[in-house]
Amino acid sequence: MPSDRYAGLAAVLGAIRSSPDITQPMLVEQVGLGRSVVAQRVAELEAAGLVVSSGFAPSTGGRAPRRLRLNNEAGYVLGADIATNELVVGVADLSGHLLETRHREIDVADGPDVVIGVVEQMAGALVDEIGARRSPWSFGIGMPGPVTYDDGGPAALPTMPEWSRHPTRQRLADRFGVPVWMDNRTNLSALGERRVNPVAARSQHMVYLGGGYGIGAAVVVNGRIHRGAHGLAGAIDHVPVPGAADVHCRCGKTGCLEAVAGGAALARDGRLLAETLQSPALARVLERTGRIRPSDVTEAAGSGDAAARALLHRAATLLGRSLATLVNVFDPDLVVVGGGIARARAHVLAAIREEVHRSALPAATRDLRIEPSAFDQEVAGITGAIEFALGELFSPEHLPAVLDARDGVPALEAVLPA
């Protein structure tokens, strides 16, 4: 349990992080602490080099108050967004501003040794490139499946059996000398959404749909990610879909939502449309490239291809039906459609809305907003991974080690949970 001092330090630092150029009187009002306590906490954060002054605000009758901001350049954080078929690694300053990112296609089925080796290589290159070898402070990792948050490891799933036994966090902590935190990448995309989307930031009860090669959902309850007892909250990817019992899923079962409406399913069914010449646009893509990707289906639909449009509409209807279950259970005021499916918003959003309103309870949808992500989906996951790394680093539980490190005590390694 953090002390009142560190809880106050974290609250003050959090307010400064979220409100650049905030003044000390504004901090008193925002964090609910007395003026002398806020002054002490600000002084501690300034002494640690985490907060700096940025001029003066207009006077309201007395001495002009100083504006305060986070010292963004004091250090750097690393992030990695590991999807089923691609990987994004990035480095950001302490404000969460991305300085550089790198992207590479991967296959998560190659296993953790291979994929984490690529993460190490890409992150190491970024650290060298920006000259931050001595200053990374934290590393946030988004995984393509549920993570047991308390111990920080991937949940034991049939789709990723090797990952649950791999010491991913410890390996990266040893490599970079920083604390490492992991979570489901859909949860991290939801965190990123709340950082950049004012509508999402105001919502206390939100569901975020992340649809790519896999499908996942993140649930926000009372302004915080709800993970459940085993990190599985919102895991709608393997819920059964009526009438799809003959479709095999990579988890070993049949009829899962991911198997009939995920990105891999779109690629599979789009290829069938191309091979049978039901979709002239996709047939041309297959002839030219030898493969069909989900983005090819979206582009074909955008060009007016009727079969591609019908395929996207079917997937959207199935997604909307499963989302309706989460709407009934968690009663959100906002649903954000993100991930790869957001790139096809012109063809899927209306169908998702229609199916949610048809299938969910009327009371749950009376004032429900269903909106596309405000993100460029190329950076949604990595932005969330960075935000996750910063949020954990500056939490009341871990801030003491950060402050000790700023005093010259090599304590950042102690932030890493056992």
Short mmCIF file of C-alpha atoms in Angstrom, two decimals:
data_model
loop_
_atom_site.label_atom_id
_atom_site.label_comp_id
_atom_site.label_asym_id
_atom_site.label_seq_id
_atom_site.Cartn_x
_atom_site.Cartn_y
_atom_site.Cartn_z
CA MET A 1 0.00 0.00 0.00
CA PRO A 2 1.64 3.32 -1.08
CA SER A 3 2.02 6.01 1.57
CA ASP A 4 -0.01 9.23 1.49
CA ARG A 5 3.16 11.02 0.38
CA TYR A 6 3.63 8.88 -2.70
CA ALA A 7 -0.08 8.87 -3.46
CA GLY A 8 0.06 12.67 -3.38
CA LEU A 9 3.19 12.77 -5.54
CA ALA A 10 1.56 10.49 -8.10
CA ALA A 11 -1.62 12.56 -8.11
CA VAL A 12 0.27 15.81 -8.63
CA LEU A 13 2.48 14.29 -11.33
CA GLY A 14 -0.56 12.78 -13.05
CA ALA A 15 -2.32 16.13 -13.13
CA ILE A 16 0.76 17.84 -14.56
CA ARG A 17 1.12 15.08 -17.18
CA SER A 18 -2.48 15.45 -18.30
CA SER A 19 -2.61 19.28 -18.19
CA PRO A 20 0.50 20.92 -19.66
CA ASP A 21 1.23 24.38 -18.22
CA ILE A 22 -1.00 23.82 -15.20
CA THR A 23 -0.37 26.18 -12.26
CA GLN A 24 0.04 25.36 -8.59
CA PRO A 25 -3.34 26.90 -7.60
CA MET A 26 -4.98 24.82 -10.31
CA LEU A 27 -3.25 21.73 -8.90
CA VAL A 28 -4.66 22.44 -5.44
CA GLU A 29 -8.17 22.52 -6.90
CA GLN A 30 -7.67 19.48 -9.14
CA VAL A 31 -5.99 16.98 -6.79
CA GLY A 32 -7.82 17.97 -3.61
CA LEU A 33 -4.74 18.48 -1.43
CA GLY A 34 -3.86 21.52 0.68
CA ARG A 35 -1.73 24.33 -0.72
CA SER A 36 1.27 23.55 1.48
CA VAL A 37 1.12 19.83 0.63
CA VAL A 38 0.91 20.55 -3.11
CA ALA A 39 3.83 22.98 -2.80
CA GLN A 40 5.92 20.29 -1.09
CA ARG A 41 5.06 17.66 -3.70
CA VAL A 42 5.83 20.02 -6.58
CA ALA A 43 9.18 20.87 -4.96
CA GLU A 44 10.03 17.16 -4.66
CA LEU A 45 9.16 16.51 -8.30
CA GLU A 46 11.21 19.52 -9.41
CA ALA A 47 14.17 18.36 -7.35
CA ALA A 48 13.94 14.96 -9.03
CA GLY A 49 13.98 16.63 -12.46
CA LEU A 50 10.53 15.30 -13.37
CA VAL A 51 8.77 18.68 -13.39
CA VAL A 52 10.00 22.05 -14.67
CA SER A 53 8.64 25.55 -14.77
CA SER A 54 7.47 26.97 -18.09
CA GLY A 55 6.90 30.65 -17.47
CA PHE A 56 4.09 32.40 -15.65
CA ALA A 57 0.33 32.44 -15.98
CA PRO A 58 -1.58 35.75 -15.88
CA SER A 59 -1.90 37.23 -12.41
CA THR A 60 -5.33 37.25 -10.78
CA GLY A 61 -4.44 39.89 -8.22
CA GLY A 62 -1.26 38.69 -6.57
CA ARG A 63 2.03 37.28 -7.74
CA ALA A 64 1.73 35.56 -11.12
CA PRO A 65 1.65 31.74 -10.64
CA ARG A 66 4.23 29.59 -12.36
CA ARG A 67 3.18 27.22 -15.10
CA LEU A 68 4.39 23.66 -14.57
CA ARG A 69 5.00 20.90 -17.05
CA LEU A 70 6.51 17.44 -17.20
CA ASN A 71 10.20 17.39 -18.08
CA ASN A 72 9.61 15.33 -21.21
CA GLU A 73 13.29 15.03 -22.07
CA ALA A 74 14.36 13.56 -18.71
CA GLY A 75 14.11 10.03 -20.07
CA TYR A 76 12.54 7.70 -22.61
CA VAL A 77 10.22 4.73 -22.60
CA LEU A 78 10.01 1.82 -25.01
CA GLY A 79 6.93 0.07 -26.33
CA ALA A 80 6.12 -2.94 -28.50
CA ASP A 81 2.80 -3.92 -30.05
CA ILE A 82 2.88 -7.60 -30.99
CA ALA A 83 0.02 -8.64 -33.26
CA THR A 84 -0.62 -12.01 -34.83
CA ASN A 85 0.99 -11.00 -38.11
CA GLU A 86 2.91 -7.79 -37.45
CA LEU A 87 5.06 -6.01 -34.91
CA VAL A 88 5.50 -2.33 -34.11
CA VAL A 89 8.24 -1.12 -31.76
CA GLY A 90 8.57 2.49 -30.68
CA VAL A 91 10.38 4.88 -28.37
CA ALA A 92 8.76 7.93 -26.78
CA ASP A 93 9.63 10.74 -24.41
CA LEU A 94 8.07 10.97 -20.96
CA SER A 95 5.03 12.81 -22.31
CA GLY A 96 4.25 9.77 -24.46
CA HIS A 97 5.17 11.54 -27.69
CA LEU A 98 6.42 8.93 -30.14
CA LEU A 99 9.90 9.81 -31.38
CA GLU A 100 10.49 6.84 -33.69
CA THR A 101 8.69 3.63 -34.65
CA ARG A 102 9.62 0.54 -36.62
CA HIS A 103 7.27 -1.95 -38.26
CA ARG A 104 7.85 -5.53 -39.41
CA GLU A 105 5.67 -8.40 -40.56
CA ILE A 106 5.93 -11.46 -38.32
CA ASP A 107 4.12 -14.69 -37.59
CA VAL A 108 3.40 -15.12 -33.89
CA ALA A 109 3.21 -18.87 -34.53
CA ASP A 110 7.02 -18.80 -34.93
CA GLY A 111 7.12 -18.69 -31.15
CA PRO A 112 8.42 -16.35 -28.46
CA ASP A 113 12.13 -16.96 -28.97
CA VAL A 114 11.93 -15.74 -32.55
CA VAL A 115 9.45 -12.91 -32.04
CA ILE A 116 11.02 -11.52 -28.86
CA GLY A 117 14.39 -11.74 -30.57
CA VAL A 118 13.01 -9.41 -33.24
CA VAL A 119 11.63 -7.09 -30.53
CA GLU A 120 15.10 -6.95 -28.91
CA GLN A 121 16.74 -6.19 -32.23
CA MET A 122 14.29 -3.44 -33.22
CA ALA A 123 14.17 -1.81 -29.78
CA GLY A 124 17.94 -1.90 -29.48
CA ALA A 125 18.29 -0.18 -32.84
CA LEU A 126 15.85 2.56 -31.79
CA VAL A 127 17.65 3.13 -28.49
CA ASP A 128 20.97 3.44 -30.30
CA GLU A 129 19.48 5.72 -32.93
CA ILE A 130 18.15 8.34 -30.50
CA GLY A 131 21.13 8.08 -28.17
CA ALA A 132 19.06 6.82 -25.25
CA ARG A 133 21.11 3.79 -24.26
CA ARG A 134 21.53 5.12 -20.71
CA SER A 135 18.08 6.65 -20.31
CA PRO A 136 15.22 4.24 -21.12
CA TRP A 137 13.03 4.04 -18.04
CA SER A 138 10.33 1.52 -18.84
CA PHE A 139 9.05 -0.92 -21.48
CA GLY A 140 5.38 -1.63 -22.24
CA ILE A 141 4.44 -4.71 -24.27
CA GLY A 142 1.12 -5.44 -25.98
CA MET A 143 0.51 -9.15 -26.51
CA PRO A 144 -1.79 -10.77 -29.11
CA GLY A 145 -3.79 -12.55 -26.40
CA PRO A 146 -4.87 -12.31 -22.76
CA VAL A 147 -2.29 -11.60 -20.07
CA THR A 148 -2.63 -12.56 -16.42
CA TYR A 149 -2.04 -9.04 -15.21
CA ASP A 150 -1.01 -9.80 -11.62
CA ASP A 151 2.00 -11.86 -12.63
CA GLY A 152 2.42 -10.23 -16.02
CA GLY A 153 2.60 -13.36 -18.17
CA PRO A 154 0.55 -14.50 -21.16
CA ALA A 155 -2.45 -16.63 -20.20
CA ALA A 156 -2.18 -20.31 -21.07
CA LEU A 157 -4.09 -20.55 -24.34
CA PRO A 158 -4.13 -23.31 -26.94
CA THR A 159 -3.42 -20.72 -29.63
CA MET A 160 -0.13 -19.64 -27.98
CA PRO A 161 1.10 -22.56 -25.85
CA GLU A 162 4.80 -21.67 -25.91
CA TRP A 163 4.23 -18.06 -24.86
CA SER A 164 2.79 -18.91 -21.45
CA ARG A 165 6.07 -20.60 -20.52
CA HIS A 166 8.44 -17.99 -21.95
CA PRO A 167 10.10 -15.49 -19.55
CA THR A 168 9.33 -12.57 -21.87
CA ARG A 169 9.32 -9.84 -19.23
CA GLN A 170 12.48 -10.97 -17.50
CA ARG A 171 14.29 -11.43 -20.80
CA LEU A 172 13.52 -7.88 -21.93
CA ALA A 173 14.21 -6.46 -18.46
CA ASP A 174 17.64 -8.09 -18.49
CA ARG A 175 18.33 -6.87 -22.02
CA PHE A 176 17.38 -3.22 -21.46
CA GLY A 177 17.79 -2.82 -17.70
CA VAL A 178 14.28 -1.40 -17.20
CA PRO A 179 11.00 -2.63 -15.70
CA VAL A 180 8.77 -4.35 -18.25
CA TRP A 181 4.98 -4.60 -18.15
CA MET A 182 2.74 -6.66 -20.42
CA ASP A 183 -0.96 -6.62 -21.21
CA ASN A 184 -3.38 -7.67 -23.91
CA ARG A 185 -2.80 -5.38 -26.91
CA THR A 186 -6.53 -4.66 -27.18
CA ASN A 187 -6.49 -3.30 -23.63
CA LEU A 188 -3.53 -1.14 -24.55
CA SER A 189 -5.26 0.13 -27.69
CA ALA A 190 -8.15 1.18 -25.45
CA LEU A 191 -5.67 3.05 -23.22
CA GLY A 192 -4.26 4.77 -26.28
CA GLU A 193 -7.77 5.68 -27.44
CA ARG A 194 -8.50 7.30 -24.10
CA ARG A 195 -5.29 9.30 -24.41
CA VAL A 196 -6.02 10.85 -27.83
CA ASN A 197 -9.83 10.76 -28.11
CA PRO A 198 -11.59 13.29 -25.83
CA VAL A 199 -14.89 11.39 -26.13
CA ALA A 200 -13.23 8.18 -24.95
CA ALA A 201 -11.32 10.02 -22.22
CA ARG A 202 -14.59 11.32 -20.76
CA SER A 203 -16.31 7.94 -20.86
CA GLN A 204 -16.25 6.01 -17.59
CA HIS A 205 -17.87 2.92 -19.11
CA MET A 206 -16.55 1.98 -22.53
CA VAL A 207 -16.09 -1.06 -24.74
CA TYR A 208 -13.30 -0.98 -27.31
CA LEU A 209 -13.50 -3.46 -30.19
CA GLY A 210 -10.15 -4.36 -31.70
CA GLY A 211 -10.60 -6.29 -34.90
CA GLY A 212 -7.61 -7.40 -36.96
CA TYR A 213 -6.38 -10.88 -37.85
CA GLY A 214 -7.71 -11.70 -34.41
CA ILE A 215 -10.63 -10.13 -32.57
CA GLY A 216 -10.67 -8.78 -29.05
CA ALA A 217 -12.49 -6.31 -26.87
CA ALA A 218 -11.39 -4.16 -23.95
CA VAL A 219 -13.81 -3.17 -21.22
CA VAL A 220 -13.48 0.08 -19.23
CA VAL A 221 -15.40 0.20 -15.95
CA ASN A 222 -15.33 3.32 -13.76
CA GLY A 223 -12.57 4.74 -15.94
CA ARG A 224 -10.22 1.76 -15.56
CA ILE A 225 -9.49 -1.27 -17.71
CA HIS A 226 -11.45 -4.23 -16.35
CA ARG A 227 -9.29 -7.32 -16.81
CA GLY A 228 -11.16 -9.96 -14.82
CA ALA A 229 -9.66 -12.68 -12.65
CA HIS A 230 -7.46 -14.16 -15.40
CA GLY A 231 -7.04 -11.30 -17.88
CA LEU A 232 -9.87 -12.63 -20.03
CA ALA A 233 -12.47 -9.87 -19.64
CA GLY A 234 -13.72 -8.85 -23.08
CA ALA A 235 -12.26 -11.92 -24.82
CA ILE A 236 -15.03 -12.34 -27.36
CA ASP A 237 -12.79 -13.86 -30.04
CA HIS A 238 -13.63 -17.44 -29.14
CA VAL A 239 -17.31 -17.14 -28.26
CA PRO A 240 -19.41 -19.54 -30.38
CA VAL A 241 -21.36 -18.20 -33.35
CA PRO A 242 -24.64 -20.00 -34.08
CA GLY A 243 -24.63 -21.73 -37.45
CA ALA A 244 -20.84 -21.79 -37.79
CA ALA A 245 -20.11 -25.16 -36.19
CA ASP A 246 -18.35 -26.42 -39.32
CA VAL A 247 -15.73 -23.63 -39.31
CA HIS A 248 -12.52 -24.66 -37.53
CA CYS A 249 -10.71 -22.14 -35.35
CA ARG A 250 -6.99 -21.99 -34.54
CA CYS A 251 -7.87 -22.60 -30.88
CA GLY A 252 -8.94 -26.14 -31.76
CA LYS A 253 -12.67 -25.57 -31.46
CA THR A 254 -15.22 -24.75 -34.15
CA GLY A 255 -17.55 -21.86 -34.78
CA CYS A 256 -15.61 -19.16 -32.89
CA LEU A 257 -16.27 -15.51 -33.73
CA GLU A 258 -12.64 -15.00 -34.80
CA ALA A 259 -12.87 -17.97 -37.17
CA VAL A 260 -15.80 -16.46 -39.06
CA ALA A 261 -15.35 -12.68 -38.71
CA GLY A 262 -11.67 -11.98 -37.95
CA GLY A 263 -9.07 -10.74 -40.37
CA ALA A 264 -7.82 -14.24 -41.16
CA ALA A 265 -11.40 -15.26 -41.94
CA LEU A 266 -11.80 -12.28 -44.29
CA ALA A 267 -8.58 -13.25 -46.07
CA ARG A 268 -9.69 -16.89 -46.33
CA ASP A 269 -13.19 -16.12 -47.57
CA GLY A 270 -11.92 -13.33 -49.82
CA ARG A 271 -9.56 -15.79 -51.47
CA LEU A 272 -12.46 -18.16 -52.07
CA LEU A 273 -14.41 -15.32 -53.71
CA ALA A 274 -11.40 -14.63 -55.92
CA GLU A 275 -10.80 -18.26 -56.88
CA THR A 276 -14.47 -18.79 -57.78
CA LEU A 277 -14.54 -15.46 -59.67
CA GLN A 278 -17.45 -14.24 -57.55
CA SER A 279 -15.34 -11.15 -56.88
CA PRO A 280 -13.66 -9.77 -60.02
CA ALA A 281 -11.71 -7.21 -57.98
CA LEU A 282 -10.27 -9.82 -55.62
CA ALA A 283 -9.56 -12.17 -58.52
CA ARG A 284 -7.35 -9.48 -60.04
CA VAL A 285 -5.53 -9.00 -56.71
CA LEU A 286 -4.96 -12.75 -56.36
CA GLU A 287 -3.61 -13.00 -59.89
CA ARG A 288 -1.26 -10.07 -59.33
CA THR A 289 0.02 -10.84 -55.80
CA GLY A 290 -0.79 -14.48 -55.14
CA ARG A 291 -2.58 -13.68 -51.86
CA ILE A 292 -5.59 -11.92 -50.37
CA ARG A 293 -5.30 -9.73 -47.30
CA PRO A 294 -8.13 -8.19 -45.24
CA SER A 295 -7.14 -4.78 -46.62
CA ASP A 296 -7.66 -6.16 -50.14
CA VAL A 297 -11.25 -7.03 -49.23
CA THR A 298 -11.77 -3.49 -47.91
CA GLU A 299 -10.31 -1.94 -51.06
CA ALA A 300 -12.42 -4.18 -53.26
CA ALA A 301 -15.53 -3.16 -51.35
CA GLY A 302 -14.54 0.48 -51.77
CA SER A 303 -14.32 0.01 -55.52
CA GLY A 304 -17.91 -1.24 -55.58
CA ASP A 305 -17.27 -5.00 -55.64
CA ALA A 306 -20.59 -6.51 -54.47
CA ALA A 307 -19.16 -9.78 -53.17
CA ALA A 308 -16.51 -8.00 -51.06
CA ARG A 309 -19.16 -5.69 -49.65
CA ALA A 310 -21.38 -8.63 -48.74
CA LEU A 311 -18.45 -10.34 -47.01
CA LEU A 312 -17.71 -7.27 -44.90
CA HIS A 313 -21.40 -6.82 -44.07
CA ARG A 314 -21.65 -10.39 -42.82
CA ALA A 315 -18.56 -9.96 -40.62
CA ALA A 316 -19.91 -6.67 -39.26
CA THR A 317 -23.24 -8.26 -38.40
CA LEU A 318 -21.54 -11.07 -36.49
CA LEU A 319 -19.30 -8.59 -34.65
CA GLY A 320 -22.30 -6.45 -33.77
CA ARG A 321 -24.15 -9.46 -32.38
CA SER A 322 -21.26 -10.35 -30.07
CA LEU A 323 -20.78 -6.71 -29.07
CA ALA A 324 -24.45 -6.62 -28.08
CA THR A 325 -23.71 -9.25 -25.43
CA LEU A 326 -20.96 -7.05 -23.93
CA VAL A 327 -23.32 -4.06 -24.07
CA ASN A 328 -25.95 -6.01 -22.14
CA VAL A 329 -23.43 -7.24 -19.54
CA PHE A 330 -21.33 -4.09 -18.97
CA ASP A 331 -23.81 -1.31 -19.91
CA PRO A 332 -21.29 1.09 -21.50
CA ASP A 333 -22.10 4.58 -22.75
CA LEU A 334 -19.56 4.29 -25.59
CA VAL A 335 -18.40 1.59 -27.99
CA VAL A 336 -15.27 2.38 -30.02
CA VAL A 337 -14.59 0.32 -33.14
CA GLY A 338 -10.84 0.12 -33.67
CA GLY A 339 -8.22 -2.27 -34.97
CA GLY A 340 -8.11 -3.40 -38.57
CA ILE A 341 -11.90 -3.39 -38.83
CA ALA A 342 -11.84 0.39 -38.33
CA ARG A 343 -10.13 0.76 -41.71
CA ALA A 344 -13.31 -0.62 -43.27
CA ARG A 345 -15.56 1.72 -41.30
CA ALA A 346 -17.41 2.94 -44.39
CA HIS A 347 -18.64 -0.61 -44.98
CA VAL A 348 -19.05 -2.00 -41.46
CA LEU A 349 -19.92 0.70 -38.96
CA ALA A 350 -23.58 1.06 -39.92
CA ALA A 351 -24.07 -2.72 -39.85
CA ILE A 352 -22.40 -3.01 -36.43
CA ARG A 353 -24.62 -0.23 -35.05
CA GLU A 354 -27.73 -1.78 -36.52
CA GLU A 355 -27.00 -5.22 -35.07
CA VAL A 356 -26.09 -3.89 -31.61
CA HIS A 357 -29.35 -1.95 -31.44
CA ARG A 358 -31.29 -4.94 -32.72
CA SER A 359 -29.75 -7.48 -30.33
CA ALA A 360 -29.03 -5.53 -27.12
CA LEU A 361 -31.57 -4.42 -24.54
CA PRO A 362 -33.30 -1.15 -25.50
CA ALA A 363 -32.43 0.39 -22.13
CA ALA A 364 -28.72 -0.35 -22.75
CA THR A 365 -28.71 1.31 -26.18
CA ARG A 366 -30.92 4.32 -25.46
CA ASP A 367 -28.01 6.77 -25.32
CA LEU A 368 -25.19 4.45 -26.44
CA ARG A 369 -22.65 5.92 -28.84
CA ILE A 370 -20.91 3.60 -31.31
CA GLU A 371 -18.02 5.44 -32.92
CA PRO A 372 -14.95 4.64 -35.02
CA SER A 373 -11.55 5.01 -33.41
CA ALA A 374 -9.97 8.45 -33.54
CA PHE A 375 -6.61 6.76 -34.15
CA ASP A 376 -4.45 6.06 -37.11
CA GLN A 377 -4.62 2.29 -36.55
CA GLU A 378 -0.95 1.87 -37.44
CA VAL A 379 0.02 3.48 -34.12
CA ALA A 380 -2.95 2.69 -31.86
CA GLY A 381 -1.35 -0.29 -30.15
CA ILE A 382 2.11 1.23 -29.78
CA THR A 383 0.65 4.45 -28.35
CA GLY A 384 -1.24 2.37 -25.82
CA ALA A 385 1.89 0.37 -24.94
CA ILE A 386 3.78 3.60 -24.27
CA GLU A 387 0.92 5.00 -22.18
CA PHE A 388 0.81 1.74 -20.22
CA ALA A 389 4.55 1.91 -19.52
CA LEU A 390 4.27 5.51 -18.30
CA GLY A 391 1.16 4.87 -16.23
CA GLU A 392 2.81 1.99 -14.38
CA LEU A 393 6.10 3.83 -13.97
CA PHE A 394 4.46 6.89 -12.41
CA SER A 395 1.92 5.00 -10.30
CA PRO A 396 1.99 5.41 -6.48
CA GLU A 397 3.35 1.85 -6.20
CA HIS A 398 6.32 2.37 -8.51
CA LEU A 399 7.07 6.10 -8.27
CA PRO A 400 9.31 5.65 -5.17
CA ALA A 401 11.80 3.62 -7.22
CA VAL A 402 11.74 6.26 -9.96
CA LEU A 403 12.52 9.02 -7.46
CA ASP A 404 15.27 6.93 -5.87
CA ALA A 405 16.81 6.44 -9.31
CA ARG A 406 16.75 10.20 -9.88
CA ASP A 407 18.67 10.58 -6.59
CA GLY A 408 21.39 8.30 -7.93
CA VAL A 409 20.14 5.09 -6.37
CA PRO A 410 20.03 2.28 -9.00
CA ALA A 411 16.45 1.37 -8.09
CA LEU A 412 14.53 1.21 -11.36
CA GLU A 413 15.13 -2.53 -11.53
CA ALA A 414 13.17 -2.81 -8.27
CA VAL A 415 10.06 -1.59 -10.07
CA LEU A 416 9.81 -4.92 -11.87
CA PRO A 417 7.25 -7.04 -10.00
CA ALA A 418 8.41 -10.46 -8.85
#
